Coordinates of N, CA and C in Angstrom, one line a residue:
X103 N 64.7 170.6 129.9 CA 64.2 170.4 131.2 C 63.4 169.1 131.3
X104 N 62.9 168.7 130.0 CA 61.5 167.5 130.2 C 63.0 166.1 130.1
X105 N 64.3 166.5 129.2 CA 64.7 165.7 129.2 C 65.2 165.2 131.2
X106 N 65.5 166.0 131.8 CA 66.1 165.5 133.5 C 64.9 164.8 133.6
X107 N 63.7 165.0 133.6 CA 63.0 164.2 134.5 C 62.2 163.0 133.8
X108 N 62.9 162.7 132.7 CA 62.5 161.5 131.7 C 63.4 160.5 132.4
X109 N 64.8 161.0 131.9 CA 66.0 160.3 132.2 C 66.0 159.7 133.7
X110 N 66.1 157.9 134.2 CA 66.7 157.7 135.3 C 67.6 157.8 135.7
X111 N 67.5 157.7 137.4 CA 68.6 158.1 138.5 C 68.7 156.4 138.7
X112 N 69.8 156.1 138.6 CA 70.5 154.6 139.1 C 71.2 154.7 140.4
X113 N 70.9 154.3 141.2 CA 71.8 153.8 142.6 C 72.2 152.2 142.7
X114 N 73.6 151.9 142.6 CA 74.2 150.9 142.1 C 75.3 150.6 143.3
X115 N 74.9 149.3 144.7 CA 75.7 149.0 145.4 C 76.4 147.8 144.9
X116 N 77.3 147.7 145.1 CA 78.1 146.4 145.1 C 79.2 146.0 146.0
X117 N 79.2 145.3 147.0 CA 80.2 145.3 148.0 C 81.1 144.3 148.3
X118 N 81.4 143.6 147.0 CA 82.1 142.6 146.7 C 83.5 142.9 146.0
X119 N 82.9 144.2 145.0 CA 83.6 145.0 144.5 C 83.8 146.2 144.7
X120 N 83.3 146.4 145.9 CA 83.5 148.1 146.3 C 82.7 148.9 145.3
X121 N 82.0 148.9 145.0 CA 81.7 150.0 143.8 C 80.2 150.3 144.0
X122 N 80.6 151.3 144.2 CA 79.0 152.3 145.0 C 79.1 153.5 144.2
X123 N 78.0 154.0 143.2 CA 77.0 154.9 142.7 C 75.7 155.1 142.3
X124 N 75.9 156.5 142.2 CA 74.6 157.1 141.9 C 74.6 158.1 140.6
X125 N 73.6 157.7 139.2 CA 74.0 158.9 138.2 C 72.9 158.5 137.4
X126 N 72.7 160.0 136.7 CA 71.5 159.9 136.1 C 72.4 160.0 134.3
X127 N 71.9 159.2 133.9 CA 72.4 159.3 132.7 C 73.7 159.7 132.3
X128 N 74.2 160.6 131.6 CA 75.3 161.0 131.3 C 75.7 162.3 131.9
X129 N 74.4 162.7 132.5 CA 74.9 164.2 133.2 C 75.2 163.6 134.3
X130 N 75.0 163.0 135.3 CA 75.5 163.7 136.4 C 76.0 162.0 136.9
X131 N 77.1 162.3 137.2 CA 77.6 160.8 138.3 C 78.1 161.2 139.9
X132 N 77.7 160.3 140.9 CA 78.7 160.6 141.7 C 79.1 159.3 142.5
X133 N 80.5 159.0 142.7 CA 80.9 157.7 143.0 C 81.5 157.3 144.5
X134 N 81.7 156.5 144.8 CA 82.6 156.8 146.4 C 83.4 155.8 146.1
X135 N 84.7 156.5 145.9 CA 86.0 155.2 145.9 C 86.4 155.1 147.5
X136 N 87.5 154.0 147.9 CA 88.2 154.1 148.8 C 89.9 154.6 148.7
X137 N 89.6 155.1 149.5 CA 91.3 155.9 149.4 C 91.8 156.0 150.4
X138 N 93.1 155.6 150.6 CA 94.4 155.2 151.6 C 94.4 156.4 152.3
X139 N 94.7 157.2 151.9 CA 94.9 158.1 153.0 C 93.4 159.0 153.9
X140 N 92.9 159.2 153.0 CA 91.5 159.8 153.4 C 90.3 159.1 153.9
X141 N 90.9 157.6 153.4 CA 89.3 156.6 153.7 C 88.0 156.6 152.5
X142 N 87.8 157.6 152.2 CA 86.3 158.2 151.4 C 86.9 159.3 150.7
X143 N 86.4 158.7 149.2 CA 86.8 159.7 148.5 C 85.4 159.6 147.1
X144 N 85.1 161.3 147.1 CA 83.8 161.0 146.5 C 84.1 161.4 144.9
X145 N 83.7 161.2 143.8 CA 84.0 161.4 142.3 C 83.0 161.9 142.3
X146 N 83.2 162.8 141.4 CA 81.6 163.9 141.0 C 82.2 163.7 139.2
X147 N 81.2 163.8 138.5 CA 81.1 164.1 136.9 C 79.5 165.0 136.9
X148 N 79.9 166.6 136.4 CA 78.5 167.1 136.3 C 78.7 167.6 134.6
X149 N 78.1 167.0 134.1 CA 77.8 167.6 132.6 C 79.7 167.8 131.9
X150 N 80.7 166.0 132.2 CA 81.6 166.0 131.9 C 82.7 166.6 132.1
X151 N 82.3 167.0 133.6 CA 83.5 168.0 134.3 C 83.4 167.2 135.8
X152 N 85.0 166.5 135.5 CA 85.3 165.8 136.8 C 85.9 166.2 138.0
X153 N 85.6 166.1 139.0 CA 86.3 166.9 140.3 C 85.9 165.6 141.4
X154 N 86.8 166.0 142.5 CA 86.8 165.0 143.6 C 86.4 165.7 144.9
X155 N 86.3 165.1 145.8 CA 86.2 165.5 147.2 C 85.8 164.9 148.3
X156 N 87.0 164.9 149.2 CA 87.0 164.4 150.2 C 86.1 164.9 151.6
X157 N 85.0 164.2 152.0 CA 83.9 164.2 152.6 C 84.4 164.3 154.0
X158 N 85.6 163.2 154.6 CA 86.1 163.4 156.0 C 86.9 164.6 156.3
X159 N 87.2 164.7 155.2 CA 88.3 166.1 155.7 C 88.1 167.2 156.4
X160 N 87.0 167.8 155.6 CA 86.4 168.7 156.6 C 85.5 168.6 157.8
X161 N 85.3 167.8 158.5 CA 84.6 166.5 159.4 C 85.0 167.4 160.6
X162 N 83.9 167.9 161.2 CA 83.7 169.1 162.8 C 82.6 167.9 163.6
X163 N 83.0 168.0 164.4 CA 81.9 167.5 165.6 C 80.3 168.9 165.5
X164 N 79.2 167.9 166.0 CA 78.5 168.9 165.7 C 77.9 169.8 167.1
X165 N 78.1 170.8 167.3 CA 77.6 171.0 168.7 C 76.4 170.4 169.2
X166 N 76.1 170.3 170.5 CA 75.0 170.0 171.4 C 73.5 171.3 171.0
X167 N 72.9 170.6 170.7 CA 71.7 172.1 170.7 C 70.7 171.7 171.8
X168 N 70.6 172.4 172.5 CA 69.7 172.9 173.7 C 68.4 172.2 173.5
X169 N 68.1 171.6 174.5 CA 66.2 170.3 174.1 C 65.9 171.5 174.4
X170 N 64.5 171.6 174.1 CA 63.2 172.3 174.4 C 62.4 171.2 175.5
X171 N 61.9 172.2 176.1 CA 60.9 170.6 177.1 C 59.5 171.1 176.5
X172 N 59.6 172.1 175.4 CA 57.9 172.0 174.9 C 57.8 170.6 173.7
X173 N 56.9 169.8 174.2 CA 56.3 168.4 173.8 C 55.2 169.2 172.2
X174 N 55.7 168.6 171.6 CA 54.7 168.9 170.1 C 53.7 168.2 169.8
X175 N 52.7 168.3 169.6 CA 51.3 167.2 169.7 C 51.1 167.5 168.2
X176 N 50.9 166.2 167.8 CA 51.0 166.1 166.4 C 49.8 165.0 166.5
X177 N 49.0 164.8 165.4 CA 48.1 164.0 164.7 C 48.3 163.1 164.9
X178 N 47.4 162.3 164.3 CA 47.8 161.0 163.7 C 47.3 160.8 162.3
X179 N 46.6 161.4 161.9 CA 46.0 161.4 160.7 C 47.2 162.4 159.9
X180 N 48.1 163.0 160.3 CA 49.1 163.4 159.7 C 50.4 162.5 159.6
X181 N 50.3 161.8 160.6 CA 51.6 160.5 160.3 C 51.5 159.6 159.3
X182 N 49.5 159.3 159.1 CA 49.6 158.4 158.5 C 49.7 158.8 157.0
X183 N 49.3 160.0 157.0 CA 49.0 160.8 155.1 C 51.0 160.9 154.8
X184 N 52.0 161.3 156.0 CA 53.2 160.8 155.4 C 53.7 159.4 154.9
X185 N 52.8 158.5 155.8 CA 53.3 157.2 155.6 C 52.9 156.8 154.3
X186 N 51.6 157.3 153.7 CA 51.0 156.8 152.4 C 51.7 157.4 151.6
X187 N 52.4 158.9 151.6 CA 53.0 159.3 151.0 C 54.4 159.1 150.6
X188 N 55.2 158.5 151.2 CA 56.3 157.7 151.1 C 56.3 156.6 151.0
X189 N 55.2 155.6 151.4 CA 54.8 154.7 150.5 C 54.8 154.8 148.8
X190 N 53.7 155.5 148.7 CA 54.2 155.4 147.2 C 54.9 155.8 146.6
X191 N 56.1 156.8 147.2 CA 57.4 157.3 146.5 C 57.9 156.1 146.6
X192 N 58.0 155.0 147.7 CA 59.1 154.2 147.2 C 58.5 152.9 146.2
X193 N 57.1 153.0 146.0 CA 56.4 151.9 145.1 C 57.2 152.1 143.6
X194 N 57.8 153.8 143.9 CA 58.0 153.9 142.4 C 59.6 153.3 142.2
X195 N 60.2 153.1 142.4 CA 61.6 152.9 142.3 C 61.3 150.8 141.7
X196 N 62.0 150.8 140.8 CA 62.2 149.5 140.0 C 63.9 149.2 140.5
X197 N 63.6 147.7 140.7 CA 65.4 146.6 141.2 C 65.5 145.6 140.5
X198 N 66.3 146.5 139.3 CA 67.2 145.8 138.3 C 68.0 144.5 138.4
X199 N 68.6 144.8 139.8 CA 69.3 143.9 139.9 C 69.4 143.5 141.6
X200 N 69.5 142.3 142.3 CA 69.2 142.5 143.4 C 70.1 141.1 144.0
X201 N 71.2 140.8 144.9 CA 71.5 139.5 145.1 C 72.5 139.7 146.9
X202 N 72.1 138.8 147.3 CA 72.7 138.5 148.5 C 73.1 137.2 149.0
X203 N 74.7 137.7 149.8 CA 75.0 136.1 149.7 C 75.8 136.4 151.2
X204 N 74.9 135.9 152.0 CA 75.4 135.9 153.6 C 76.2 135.1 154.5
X205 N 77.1 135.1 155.2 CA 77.3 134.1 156.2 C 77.4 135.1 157.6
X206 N 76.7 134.5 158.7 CA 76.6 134.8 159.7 C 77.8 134.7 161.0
X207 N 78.4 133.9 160.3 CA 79.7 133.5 161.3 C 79.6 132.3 162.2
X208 N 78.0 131.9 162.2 CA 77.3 131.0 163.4 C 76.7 130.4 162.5
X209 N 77.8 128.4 162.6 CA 77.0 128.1 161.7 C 76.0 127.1 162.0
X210 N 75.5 127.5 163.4 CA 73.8 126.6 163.8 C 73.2 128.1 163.2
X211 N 73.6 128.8 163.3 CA 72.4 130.2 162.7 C 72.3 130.0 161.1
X212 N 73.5 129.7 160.6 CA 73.2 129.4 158.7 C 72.6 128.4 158.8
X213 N 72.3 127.6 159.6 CA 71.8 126.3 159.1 C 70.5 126.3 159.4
X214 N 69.8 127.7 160.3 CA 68.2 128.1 160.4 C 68.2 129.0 159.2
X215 N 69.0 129.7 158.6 CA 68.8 130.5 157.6 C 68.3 129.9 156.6
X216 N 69.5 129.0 156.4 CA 69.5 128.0 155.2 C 68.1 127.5 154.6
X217 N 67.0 127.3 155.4 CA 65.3 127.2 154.1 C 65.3 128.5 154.5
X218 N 65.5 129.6 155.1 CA 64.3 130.9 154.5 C 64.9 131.2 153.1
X219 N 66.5 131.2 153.2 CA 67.0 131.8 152.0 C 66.7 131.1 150.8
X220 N 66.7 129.3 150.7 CA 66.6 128.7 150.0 C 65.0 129.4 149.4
X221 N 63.9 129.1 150.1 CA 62.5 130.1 150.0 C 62.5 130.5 149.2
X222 N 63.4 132.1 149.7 CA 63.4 133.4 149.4 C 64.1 133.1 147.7
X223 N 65.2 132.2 147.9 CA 66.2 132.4 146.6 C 65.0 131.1 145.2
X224 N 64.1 130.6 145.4 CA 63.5 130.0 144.6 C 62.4 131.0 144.1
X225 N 61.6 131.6 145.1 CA 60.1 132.5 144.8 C 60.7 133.9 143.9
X226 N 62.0 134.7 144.6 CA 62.4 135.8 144.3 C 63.8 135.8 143.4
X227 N 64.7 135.2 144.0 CA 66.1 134.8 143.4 C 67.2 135.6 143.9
X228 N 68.1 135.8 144.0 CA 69.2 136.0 144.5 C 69.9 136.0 145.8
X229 N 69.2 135.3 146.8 CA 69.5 134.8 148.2 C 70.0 133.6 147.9
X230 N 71.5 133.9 149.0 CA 72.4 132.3 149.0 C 72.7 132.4 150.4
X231 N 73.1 131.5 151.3 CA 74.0 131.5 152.4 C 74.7 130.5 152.0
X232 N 75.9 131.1 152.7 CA 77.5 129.9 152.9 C 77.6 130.1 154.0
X233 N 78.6 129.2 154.1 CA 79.3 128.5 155.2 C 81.1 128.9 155.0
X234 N 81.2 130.0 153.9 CA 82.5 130.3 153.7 C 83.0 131.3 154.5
X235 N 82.5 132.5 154.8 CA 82.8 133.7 155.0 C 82.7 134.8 154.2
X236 N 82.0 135.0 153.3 CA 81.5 135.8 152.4 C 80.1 136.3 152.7
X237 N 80.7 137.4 152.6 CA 79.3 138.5 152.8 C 79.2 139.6 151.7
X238 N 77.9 139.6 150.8 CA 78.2 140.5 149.7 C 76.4 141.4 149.3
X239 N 76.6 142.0 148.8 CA 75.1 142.5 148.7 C 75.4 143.6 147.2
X240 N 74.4 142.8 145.9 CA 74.4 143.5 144.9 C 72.9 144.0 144.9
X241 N 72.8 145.5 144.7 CA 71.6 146.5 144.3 C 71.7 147.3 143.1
X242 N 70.9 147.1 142.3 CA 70.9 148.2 141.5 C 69.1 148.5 141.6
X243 N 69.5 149.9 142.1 CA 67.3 150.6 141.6 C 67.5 151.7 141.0
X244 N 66.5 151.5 140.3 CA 66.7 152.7 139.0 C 65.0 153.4 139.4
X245 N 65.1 154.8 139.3 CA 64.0 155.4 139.2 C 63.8 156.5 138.3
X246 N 62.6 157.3 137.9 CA 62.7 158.4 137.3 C 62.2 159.8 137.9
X247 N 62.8 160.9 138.0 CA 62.1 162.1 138.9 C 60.6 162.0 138.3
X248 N 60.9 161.8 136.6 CA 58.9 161.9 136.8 C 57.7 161.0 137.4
X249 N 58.6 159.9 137.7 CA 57.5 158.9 138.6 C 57.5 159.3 140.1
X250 N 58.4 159.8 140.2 CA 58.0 160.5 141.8 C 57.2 161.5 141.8
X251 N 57.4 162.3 141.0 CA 56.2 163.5 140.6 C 55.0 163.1 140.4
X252 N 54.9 161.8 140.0 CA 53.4 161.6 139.7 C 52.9 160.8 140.5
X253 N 53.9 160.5 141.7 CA 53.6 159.2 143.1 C 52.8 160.9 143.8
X254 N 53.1 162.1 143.7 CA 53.1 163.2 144.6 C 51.6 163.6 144.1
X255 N 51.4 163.3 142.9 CA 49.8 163.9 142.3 C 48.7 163.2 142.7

């Protein structure tokens, strides 16, 4: 049990290469390929047992539910204890890897981009803009359930 919450959860975008997941170590993967007929097609691996499933397939509209016109009066001092509190859930998460490479289509608009990214790509690193047509965005953040447990204490 102490091993799950030792072990990090990786969420790993890449849109250059299509390749989008999430998996904690060797137990658990799950991936989203693209697939011709279905569009979305998700890969599961739980403890080396592979199975698939398609997410649109079973895809229902969802009914209309009825408003209420009673108005809920809520805090403010309760918005803000969520906001601290998801604040530091997300302090905890570490980005291994991080790079963007944009073009806007408008190129008086890349050419205002052009110093923030330069900026951004000297202070932090992986911000580029072109003038090609390429739009791409690599993420990798890695977390551990026990640093969120201890963002919660």
């Amino acid at each position: 049990m102490i091993y799950l919450l030792v072990i990090p959860v990786d969420l790993y975008i890449n849109t250059s290469s299509r390749l989008y997941y999430i998996k904690q170590g060797e137990l658990f993967k799950a991936k989203a390929e693209w697939h011709d007929d279905e569009i979305v097609k998700m890969r599961f691996r739980i403890l080396f047992i592979p199975f698939n499933v398609y997410p649109l397939d079973h895809w229902k509209r969802s009914k209309k539910r009825k408003e209420s016109h009673i108005k809920k009066v809520r805090s403010y001092k309760y918005k803000s204890e969520k906001f601290k509190k998801a604040w530091l859930v997300l302090r905890t998460f570490r980005i291994k890897q991080f790079a963007v490479d944009l073009d806007t289509g408008d190129c008086i608009q890349n050419a205002k981009l052009y110093p923030v990214f330069a900026f951004l790509d000297y202070r932090y690193g992986g911000f580029k803009i072109n003038f090609l047509g390429r739009n791409s965005l690599l993420l990798h953040i890695s977390n551990s359930p026990i640093r969120i447990l201890k963002s919660f204490i």
